[in-house]
Short mmCIF file of C-alpha atoms in Angstrom, two decimals:
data_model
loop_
_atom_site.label_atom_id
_atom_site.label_comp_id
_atom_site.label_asym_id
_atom_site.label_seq_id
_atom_site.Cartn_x
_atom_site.Cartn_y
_atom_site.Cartn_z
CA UNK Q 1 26.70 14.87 1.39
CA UNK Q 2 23.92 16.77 3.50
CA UNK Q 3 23.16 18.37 0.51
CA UNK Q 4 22.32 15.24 -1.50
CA UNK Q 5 20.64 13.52 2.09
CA UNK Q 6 18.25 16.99 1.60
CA UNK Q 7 17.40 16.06 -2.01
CA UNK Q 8 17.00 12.56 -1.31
CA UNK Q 9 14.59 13.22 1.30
CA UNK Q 10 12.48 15.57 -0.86
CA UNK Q 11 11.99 12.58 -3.15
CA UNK Q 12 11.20 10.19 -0.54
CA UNK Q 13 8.56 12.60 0.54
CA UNK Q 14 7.16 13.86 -3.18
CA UNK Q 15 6.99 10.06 -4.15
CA UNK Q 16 5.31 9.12 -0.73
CA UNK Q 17 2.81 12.05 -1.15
CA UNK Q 18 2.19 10.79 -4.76
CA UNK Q 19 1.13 7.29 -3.32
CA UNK Q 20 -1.19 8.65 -1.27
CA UNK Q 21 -3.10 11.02 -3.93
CA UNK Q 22 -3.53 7.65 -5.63
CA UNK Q 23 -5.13 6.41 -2.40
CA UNK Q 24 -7.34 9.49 -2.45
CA UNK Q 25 -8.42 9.05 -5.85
CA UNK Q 26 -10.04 5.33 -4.71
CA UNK Q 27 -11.34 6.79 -1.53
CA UNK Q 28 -13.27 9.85 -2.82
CA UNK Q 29 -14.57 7.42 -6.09
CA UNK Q 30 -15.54 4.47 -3.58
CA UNK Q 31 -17.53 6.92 -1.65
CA UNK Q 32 -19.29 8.61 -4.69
CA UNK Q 33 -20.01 5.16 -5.75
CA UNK Q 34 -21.63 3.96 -2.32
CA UNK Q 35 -23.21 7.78 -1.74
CA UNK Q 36 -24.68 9.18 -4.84
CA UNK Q 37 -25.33 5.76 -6.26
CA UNK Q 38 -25.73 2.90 -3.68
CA UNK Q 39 -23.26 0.90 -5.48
CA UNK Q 40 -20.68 -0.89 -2.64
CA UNK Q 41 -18.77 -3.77 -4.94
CA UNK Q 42 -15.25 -3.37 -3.41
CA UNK Q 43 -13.98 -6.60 -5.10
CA UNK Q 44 -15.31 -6.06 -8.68
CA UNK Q 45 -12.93 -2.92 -8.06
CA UNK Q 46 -10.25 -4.58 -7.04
CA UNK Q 47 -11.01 -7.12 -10.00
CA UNK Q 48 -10.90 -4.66 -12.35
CA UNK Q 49 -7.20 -3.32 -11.24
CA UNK Q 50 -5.99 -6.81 -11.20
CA UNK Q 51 -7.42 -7.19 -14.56
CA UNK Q 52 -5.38 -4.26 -15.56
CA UNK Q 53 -2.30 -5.32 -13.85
CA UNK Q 54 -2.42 -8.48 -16.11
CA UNK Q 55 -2.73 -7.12 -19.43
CA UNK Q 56 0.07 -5.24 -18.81
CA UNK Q 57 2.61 -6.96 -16.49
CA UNK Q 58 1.57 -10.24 -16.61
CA UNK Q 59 1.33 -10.63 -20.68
CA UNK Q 60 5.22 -8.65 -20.21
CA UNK Q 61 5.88 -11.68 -18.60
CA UNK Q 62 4.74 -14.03 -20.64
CA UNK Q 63 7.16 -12.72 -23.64
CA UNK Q 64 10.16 -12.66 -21.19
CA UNK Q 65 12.55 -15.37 -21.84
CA UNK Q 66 14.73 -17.63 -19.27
CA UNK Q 67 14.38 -16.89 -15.51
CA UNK Q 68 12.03 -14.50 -16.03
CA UNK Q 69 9.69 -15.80 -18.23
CA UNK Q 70 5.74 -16.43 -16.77
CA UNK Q 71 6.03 -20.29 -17.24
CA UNK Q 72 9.25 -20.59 -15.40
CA UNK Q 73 8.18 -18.10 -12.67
CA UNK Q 74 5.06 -20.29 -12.13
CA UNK Q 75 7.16 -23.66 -12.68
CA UNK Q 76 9.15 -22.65 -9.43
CA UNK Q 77 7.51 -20.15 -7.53
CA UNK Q 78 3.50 -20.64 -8.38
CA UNK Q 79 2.04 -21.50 -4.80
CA UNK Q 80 4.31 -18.71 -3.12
CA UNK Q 81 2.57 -16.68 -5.59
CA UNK Q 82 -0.81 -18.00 -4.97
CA UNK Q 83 0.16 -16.85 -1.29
CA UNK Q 84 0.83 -13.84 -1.96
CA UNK Q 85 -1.88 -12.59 -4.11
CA UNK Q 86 -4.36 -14.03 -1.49
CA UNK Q 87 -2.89 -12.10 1.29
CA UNK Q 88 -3.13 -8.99 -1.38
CA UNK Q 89 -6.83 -9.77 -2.29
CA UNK Q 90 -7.80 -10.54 0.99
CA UNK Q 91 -6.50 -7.41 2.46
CA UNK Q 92 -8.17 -5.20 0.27
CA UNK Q 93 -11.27 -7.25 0.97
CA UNK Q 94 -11.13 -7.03 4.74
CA UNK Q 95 -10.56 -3.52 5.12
CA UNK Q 96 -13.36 -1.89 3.35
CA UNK Q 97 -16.01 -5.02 4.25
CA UNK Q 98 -14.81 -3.76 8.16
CA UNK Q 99 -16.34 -0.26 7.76
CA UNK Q 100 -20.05 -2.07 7.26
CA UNK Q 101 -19.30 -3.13 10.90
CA UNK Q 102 -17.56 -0.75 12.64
CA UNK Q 103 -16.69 2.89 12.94
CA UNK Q 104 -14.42 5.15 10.69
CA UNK Q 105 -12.50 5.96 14.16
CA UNK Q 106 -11.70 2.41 14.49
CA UNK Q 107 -10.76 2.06 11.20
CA UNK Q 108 -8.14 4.93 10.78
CA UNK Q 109 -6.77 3.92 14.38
CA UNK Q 110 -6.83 -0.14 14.10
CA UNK Q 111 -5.32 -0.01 10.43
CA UNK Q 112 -2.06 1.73 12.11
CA UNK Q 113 -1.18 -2.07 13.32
CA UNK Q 114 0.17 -3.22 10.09
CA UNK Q 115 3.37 -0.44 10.63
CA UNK Q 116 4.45 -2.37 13.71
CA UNK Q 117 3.72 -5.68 12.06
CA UNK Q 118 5.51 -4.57 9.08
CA UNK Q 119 8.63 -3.24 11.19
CA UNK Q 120 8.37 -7.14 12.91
CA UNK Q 121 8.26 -9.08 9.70
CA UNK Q 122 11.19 -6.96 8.24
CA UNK Q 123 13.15 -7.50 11.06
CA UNK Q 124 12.98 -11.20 10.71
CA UNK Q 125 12.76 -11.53 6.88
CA UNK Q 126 14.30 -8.73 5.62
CA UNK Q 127 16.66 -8.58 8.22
CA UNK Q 128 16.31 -4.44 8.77
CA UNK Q 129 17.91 -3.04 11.85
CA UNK Q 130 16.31 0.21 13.41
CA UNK Q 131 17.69 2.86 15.64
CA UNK Q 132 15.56 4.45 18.21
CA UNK Q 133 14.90 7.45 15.78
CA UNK Q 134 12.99 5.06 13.90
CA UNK Q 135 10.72 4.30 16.68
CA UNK Q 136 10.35 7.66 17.87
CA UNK Q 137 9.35 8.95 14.22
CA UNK Q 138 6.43 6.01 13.86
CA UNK Q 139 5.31 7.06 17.57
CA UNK Q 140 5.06 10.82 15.90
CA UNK Q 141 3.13 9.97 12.54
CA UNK Q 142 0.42 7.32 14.77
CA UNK Q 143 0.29 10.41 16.93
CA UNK Q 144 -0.77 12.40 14.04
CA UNK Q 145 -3.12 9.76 13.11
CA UNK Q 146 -4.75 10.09 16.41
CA UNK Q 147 -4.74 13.98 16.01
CA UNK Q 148 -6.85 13.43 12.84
CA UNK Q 149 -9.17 10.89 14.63
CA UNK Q 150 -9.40 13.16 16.79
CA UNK Q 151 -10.71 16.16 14.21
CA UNK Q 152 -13.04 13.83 12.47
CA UNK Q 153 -14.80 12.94 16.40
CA UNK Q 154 -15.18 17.20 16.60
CA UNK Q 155 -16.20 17.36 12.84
CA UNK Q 156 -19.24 15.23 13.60
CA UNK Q 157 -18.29 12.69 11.10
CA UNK Q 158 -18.44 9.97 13.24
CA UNK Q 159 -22.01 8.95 12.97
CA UNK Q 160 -21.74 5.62 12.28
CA UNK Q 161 -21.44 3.14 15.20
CA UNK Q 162 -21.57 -0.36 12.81
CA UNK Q 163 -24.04 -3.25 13.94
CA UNK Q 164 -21.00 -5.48 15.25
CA UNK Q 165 -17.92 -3.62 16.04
CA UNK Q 166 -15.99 -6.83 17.33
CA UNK Q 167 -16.44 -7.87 14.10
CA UNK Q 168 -15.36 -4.67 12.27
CA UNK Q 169 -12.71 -4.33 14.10
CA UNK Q 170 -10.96 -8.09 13.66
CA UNK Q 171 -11.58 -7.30 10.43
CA UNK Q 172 -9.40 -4.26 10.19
CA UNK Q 173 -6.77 -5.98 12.09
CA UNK Q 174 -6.47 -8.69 9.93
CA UNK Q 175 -6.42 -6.70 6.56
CA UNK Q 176 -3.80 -4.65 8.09
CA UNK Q 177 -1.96 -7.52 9.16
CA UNK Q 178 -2.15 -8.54 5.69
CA UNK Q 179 -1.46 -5.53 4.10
CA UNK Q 180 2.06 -5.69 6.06
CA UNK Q 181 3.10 -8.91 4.69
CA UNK Q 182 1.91 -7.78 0.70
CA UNK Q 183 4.42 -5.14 1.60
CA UNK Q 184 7.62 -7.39 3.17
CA UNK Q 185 6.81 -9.15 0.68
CA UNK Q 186 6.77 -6.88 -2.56
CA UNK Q 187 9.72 -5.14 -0.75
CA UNK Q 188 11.60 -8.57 -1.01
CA UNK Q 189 10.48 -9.11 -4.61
CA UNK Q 190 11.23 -5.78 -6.18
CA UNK Q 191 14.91 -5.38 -4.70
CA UNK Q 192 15.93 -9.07 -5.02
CA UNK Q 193 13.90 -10.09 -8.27
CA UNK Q 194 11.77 -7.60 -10.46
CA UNK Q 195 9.42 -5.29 -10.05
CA UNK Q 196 7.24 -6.87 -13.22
CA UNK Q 197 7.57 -10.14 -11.54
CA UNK Q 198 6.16 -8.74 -8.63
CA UNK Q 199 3.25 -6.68 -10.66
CA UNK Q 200 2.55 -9.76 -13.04
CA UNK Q 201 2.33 -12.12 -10.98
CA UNK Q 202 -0.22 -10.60 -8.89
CA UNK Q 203 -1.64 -9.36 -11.27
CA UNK Q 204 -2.42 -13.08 -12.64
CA UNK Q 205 -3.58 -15.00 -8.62
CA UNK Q 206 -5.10 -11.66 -8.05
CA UNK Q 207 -7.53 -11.75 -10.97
CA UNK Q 208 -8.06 -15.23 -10.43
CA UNK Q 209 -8.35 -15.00 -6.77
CA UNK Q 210 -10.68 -11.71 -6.71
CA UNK Q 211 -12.45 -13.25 -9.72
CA UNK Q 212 -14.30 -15.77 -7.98
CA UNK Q 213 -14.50 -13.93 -4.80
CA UNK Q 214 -16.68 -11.78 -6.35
CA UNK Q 215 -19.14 -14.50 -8.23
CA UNK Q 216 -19.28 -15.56 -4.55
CA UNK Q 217 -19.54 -12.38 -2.62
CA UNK Q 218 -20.95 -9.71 -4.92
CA UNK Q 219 -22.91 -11.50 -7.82
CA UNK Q 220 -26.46 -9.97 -6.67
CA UNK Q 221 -24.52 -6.39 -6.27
CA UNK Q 222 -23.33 -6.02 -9.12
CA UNK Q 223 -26.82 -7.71 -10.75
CA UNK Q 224 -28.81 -5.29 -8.96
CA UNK Q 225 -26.35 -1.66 -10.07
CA UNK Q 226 -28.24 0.74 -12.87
CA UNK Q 227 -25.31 1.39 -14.84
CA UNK Q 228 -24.69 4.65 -17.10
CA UNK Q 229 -21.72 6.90 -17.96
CA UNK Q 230 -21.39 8.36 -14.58
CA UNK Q 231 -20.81 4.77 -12.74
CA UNK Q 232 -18.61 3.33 -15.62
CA UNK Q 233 -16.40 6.88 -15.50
CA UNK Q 234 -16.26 6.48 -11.50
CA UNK Q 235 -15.38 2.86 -11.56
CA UNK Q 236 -12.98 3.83 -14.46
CA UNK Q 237 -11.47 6.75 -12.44
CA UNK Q 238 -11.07 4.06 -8.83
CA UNK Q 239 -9.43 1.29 -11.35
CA UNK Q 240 -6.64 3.81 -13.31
CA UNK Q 241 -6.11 5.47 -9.39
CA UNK Q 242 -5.20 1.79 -8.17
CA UNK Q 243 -3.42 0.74 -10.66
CA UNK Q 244 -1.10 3.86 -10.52
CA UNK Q 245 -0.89 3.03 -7.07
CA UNK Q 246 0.04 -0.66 -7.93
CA UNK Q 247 2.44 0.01 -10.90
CA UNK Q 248 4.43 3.30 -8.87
CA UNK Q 249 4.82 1.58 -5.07
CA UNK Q 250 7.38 -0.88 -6.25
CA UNK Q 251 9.40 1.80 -7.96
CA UNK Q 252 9.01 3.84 -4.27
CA UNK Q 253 9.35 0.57 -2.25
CA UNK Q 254 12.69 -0.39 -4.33
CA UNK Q 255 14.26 3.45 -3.00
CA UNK Q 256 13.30 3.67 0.05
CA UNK Q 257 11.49 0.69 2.19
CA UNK Q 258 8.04 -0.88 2.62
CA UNK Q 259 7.91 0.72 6.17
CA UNK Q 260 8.49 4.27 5.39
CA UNK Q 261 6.17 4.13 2.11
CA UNK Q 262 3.80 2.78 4.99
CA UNK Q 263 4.29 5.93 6.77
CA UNK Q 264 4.27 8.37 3.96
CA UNK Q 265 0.83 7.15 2.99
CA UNK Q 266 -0.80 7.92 6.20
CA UNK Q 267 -1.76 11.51 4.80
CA UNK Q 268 -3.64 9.80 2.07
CA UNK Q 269 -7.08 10.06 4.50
CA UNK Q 270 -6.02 13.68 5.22
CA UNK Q 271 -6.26 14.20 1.59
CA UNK Q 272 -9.64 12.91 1.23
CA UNK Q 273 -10.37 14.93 3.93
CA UNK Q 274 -9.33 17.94 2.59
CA UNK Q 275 -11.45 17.01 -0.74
CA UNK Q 276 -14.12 15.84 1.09
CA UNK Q 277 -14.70 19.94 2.36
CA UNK Q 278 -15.55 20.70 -1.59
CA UNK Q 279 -17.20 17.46 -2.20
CA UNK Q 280 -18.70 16.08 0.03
CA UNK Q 281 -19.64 18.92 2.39
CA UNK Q 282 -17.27 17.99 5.35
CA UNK Q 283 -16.59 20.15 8.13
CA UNK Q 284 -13.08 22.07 8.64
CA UNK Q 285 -11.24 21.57 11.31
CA UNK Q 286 -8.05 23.10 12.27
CA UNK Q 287 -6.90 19.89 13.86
CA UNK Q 288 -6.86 18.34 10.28
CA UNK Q 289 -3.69 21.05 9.34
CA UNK Q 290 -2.03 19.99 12.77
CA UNK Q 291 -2.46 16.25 12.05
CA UNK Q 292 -1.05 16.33 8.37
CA UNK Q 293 2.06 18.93 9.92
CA UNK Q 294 2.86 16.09 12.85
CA UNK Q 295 2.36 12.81 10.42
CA UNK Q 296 5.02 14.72 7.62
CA UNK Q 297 7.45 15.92 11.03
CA UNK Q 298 7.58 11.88 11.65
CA UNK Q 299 7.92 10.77 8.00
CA UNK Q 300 11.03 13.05 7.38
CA UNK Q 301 12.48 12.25 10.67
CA UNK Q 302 12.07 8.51 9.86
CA UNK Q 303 13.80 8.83 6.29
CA UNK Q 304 16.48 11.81 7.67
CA UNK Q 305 18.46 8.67 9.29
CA UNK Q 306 18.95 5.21 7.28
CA UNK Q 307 18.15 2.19 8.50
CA UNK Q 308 20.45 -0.99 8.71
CA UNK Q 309 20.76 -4.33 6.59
CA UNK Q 310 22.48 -7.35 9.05
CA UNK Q 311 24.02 -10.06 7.34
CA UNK Q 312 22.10 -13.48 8.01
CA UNK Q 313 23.25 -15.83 9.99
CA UNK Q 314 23.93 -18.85 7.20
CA UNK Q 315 25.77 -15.84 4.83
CA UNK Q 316 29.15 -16.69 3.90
CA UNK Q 317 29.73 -13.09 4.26
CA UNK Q 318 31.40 -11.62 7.45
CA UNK Q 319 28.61 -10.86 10.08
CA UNK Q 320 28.84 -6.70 9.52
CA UNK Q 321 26.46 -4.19 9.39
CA UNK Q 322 25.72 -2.01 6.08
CA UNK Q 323 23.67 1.10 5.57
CA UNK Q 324 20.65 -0.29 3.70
CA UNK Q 325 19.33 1.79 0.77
CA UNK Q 326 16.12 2.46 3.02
CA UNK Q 327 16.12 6.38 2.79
CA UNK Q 328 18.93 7.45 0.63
CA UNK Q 329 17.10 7.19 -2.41
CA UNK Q 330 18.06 6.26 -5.67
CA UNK Q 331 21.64 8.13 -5.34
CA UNK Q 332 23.03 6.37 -2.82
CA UNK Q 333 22.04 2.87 -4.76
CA UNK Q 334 24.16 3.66 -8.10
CA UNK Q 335 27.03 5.04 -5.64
CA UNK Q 336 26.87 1.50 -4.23
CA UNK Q 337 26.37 -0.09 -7.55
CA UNK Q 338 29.58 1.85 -8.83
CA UNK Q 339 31.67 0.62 -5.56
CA UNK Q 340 30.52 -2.97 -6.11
CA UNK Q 341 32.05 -3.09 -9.50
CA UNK Q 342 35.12 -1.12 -8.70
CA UNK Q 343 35.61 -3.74 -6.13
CA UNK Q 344 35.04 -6.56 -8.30
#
């Protein structure tokens, strides 16, 4: 049993770390966009991965038949939908519009708030029960966070105060706050439904939604870019990166839980850190090694013990606790699967 706990944690963390080279690959082509060529057009970006998502999961969709078919998704479940790709869109949105305002400290430290929130709205909707570990291991990974923060104030790369930083920072609070319940909520969707209900439908309000945010928002930015092969490969390169991140998070999310894929990713920044040396021309910083060694310590003591499922209140079912499938990977699921239908 501790044997297969060990493996199951490796995945967790090789699947986590894969997340969060996706997340690299749209950080380090953003900033080449916005750096080498002045281009900053965060939604056409976004548009494009929606677009993406669409053709793919969305037109799945559409051949599907009964429950699962795209017209009787949308007959019962369209303005949940429309909810949910909003809070998506809009999160996105938020987060990178907040770095024109404030700093890149307050950014790394103020996005943190969507674990908690997360942890809060699956508590209440997804009815998870924690054990004190669980606490302790998120106070060790925003303690990494802070290490790194830390590191990038001795690096020198904070040299941009913003020209509002109330501003920047509501921002990044909201667009985390967001981002938390895009995860309850694609954590609810992909264990109790599908995960190409999940992709296709926001794939659809998304491309809708970003769509005309961006005829609103970004119409002269996107008039005024100088295209050629470079800026079509980097925009290329930022859409394939999201929608890896998009298509491979539900599979990750479905094994484990929105909260510690929410924790895993925190190394993605350290990872565009570590690029950024090559690339960009960064500064090292032993502090960076420290951080990334104190965010993993938290990550594997988060997924070393699983978390529990209650019973609502209005189940039929006797008010016990189970072990959830929050860390145990994709082994302990069939092993449940297989005692289900013993059972029955």
């Amino acid at each position: 049993m501790k044997t297969d706990l060990s493996q199951n944690i490796l995945k967790t963390i090789a699947l986590g770390q894969m997340l969060s080279l996706c997340i690299c690959g749209t950080a380090i082509t953003s900033q080449y966009l916005a750096e080498r060529y002045k281009v900053n057009t965060p939604m056409l970006q976004s548009f494009i991965n929606y677009c993406l998502l669409f053709l793919i999961y969305t037109v799945m969709l559409a051949f599907r038949s009964g429950s699962d078919n795209l017209l009787y998704i949308l007959k019962k479940k369209w303005w949940k939908y429309i909810l949910l790709g909003l809070a998506d869109v809009e999160a996105n949105y938020l987060i990178v519009r907040a770095y024109q305002y404030t700093t890149l400290t307050s950014v790394q430290l103020l996005d943190c708030f969507g674990i908690p929130v997360l942890m809060a709205l699956s508590w209440f909707i997804l009815y998870a029960r924690y054990r004190v570990i669980h606490f302790i291991a998120v106070a060790v990974c925003l303690l990494g966070v802070g290490t790194m923060v830390g590191a990038d104030i001795l690096a020198g790369r904070e040299d941009n105060a913003g020209n509002n930083v109330l501003i920047g920072d509501i921002l990044v609070l909201l667009g985390a706050s967001l981002y938390a319940v895009s995860n309850v909520c694609e954590e609810y969707i992909v264990k109790k439904l599908s995960r190409q209900e999940f992709l296709g439908m926001v794939g659809l309000f998304g491309t809708i939604i970003s769509g005309i945010q961006l005829l609103i928002v970004e119409y002269k930015d996107i008039a005024s870019i100088h295209w050629d092969w470079k800026i079509a490969l980097l925009f290329v390169a930022f859409a394939l990166c999201m929608f890896c991140l998009y298509s491979f998070m539900p599979l990750v999310i479905k094994v484990t839980s929105a909260t510690s894929v929410n924790l895993g990713i925190l190394t993605a920044d350290l990872y565009s850190l570590f690029f950024g040396l090559f690339l960009f021309g960064y500064k090292f910083s032993g502090l960076y090694i420290l951080s990334f060694t104190v965010i993993m310590v938290g990550f594997i003591l988060y997924c070393s013990t699983p978390t529990r499922t209650a019973e609502p209140a209005e189940s039929s079912v006797p008010p016990v606790t189970s072990i959830g499938i929050d860390n145990l990977g994709l082994k302990l699921e069939e092993n449940l699967q297989e005692t289900h239908s013993a059972v029955l």
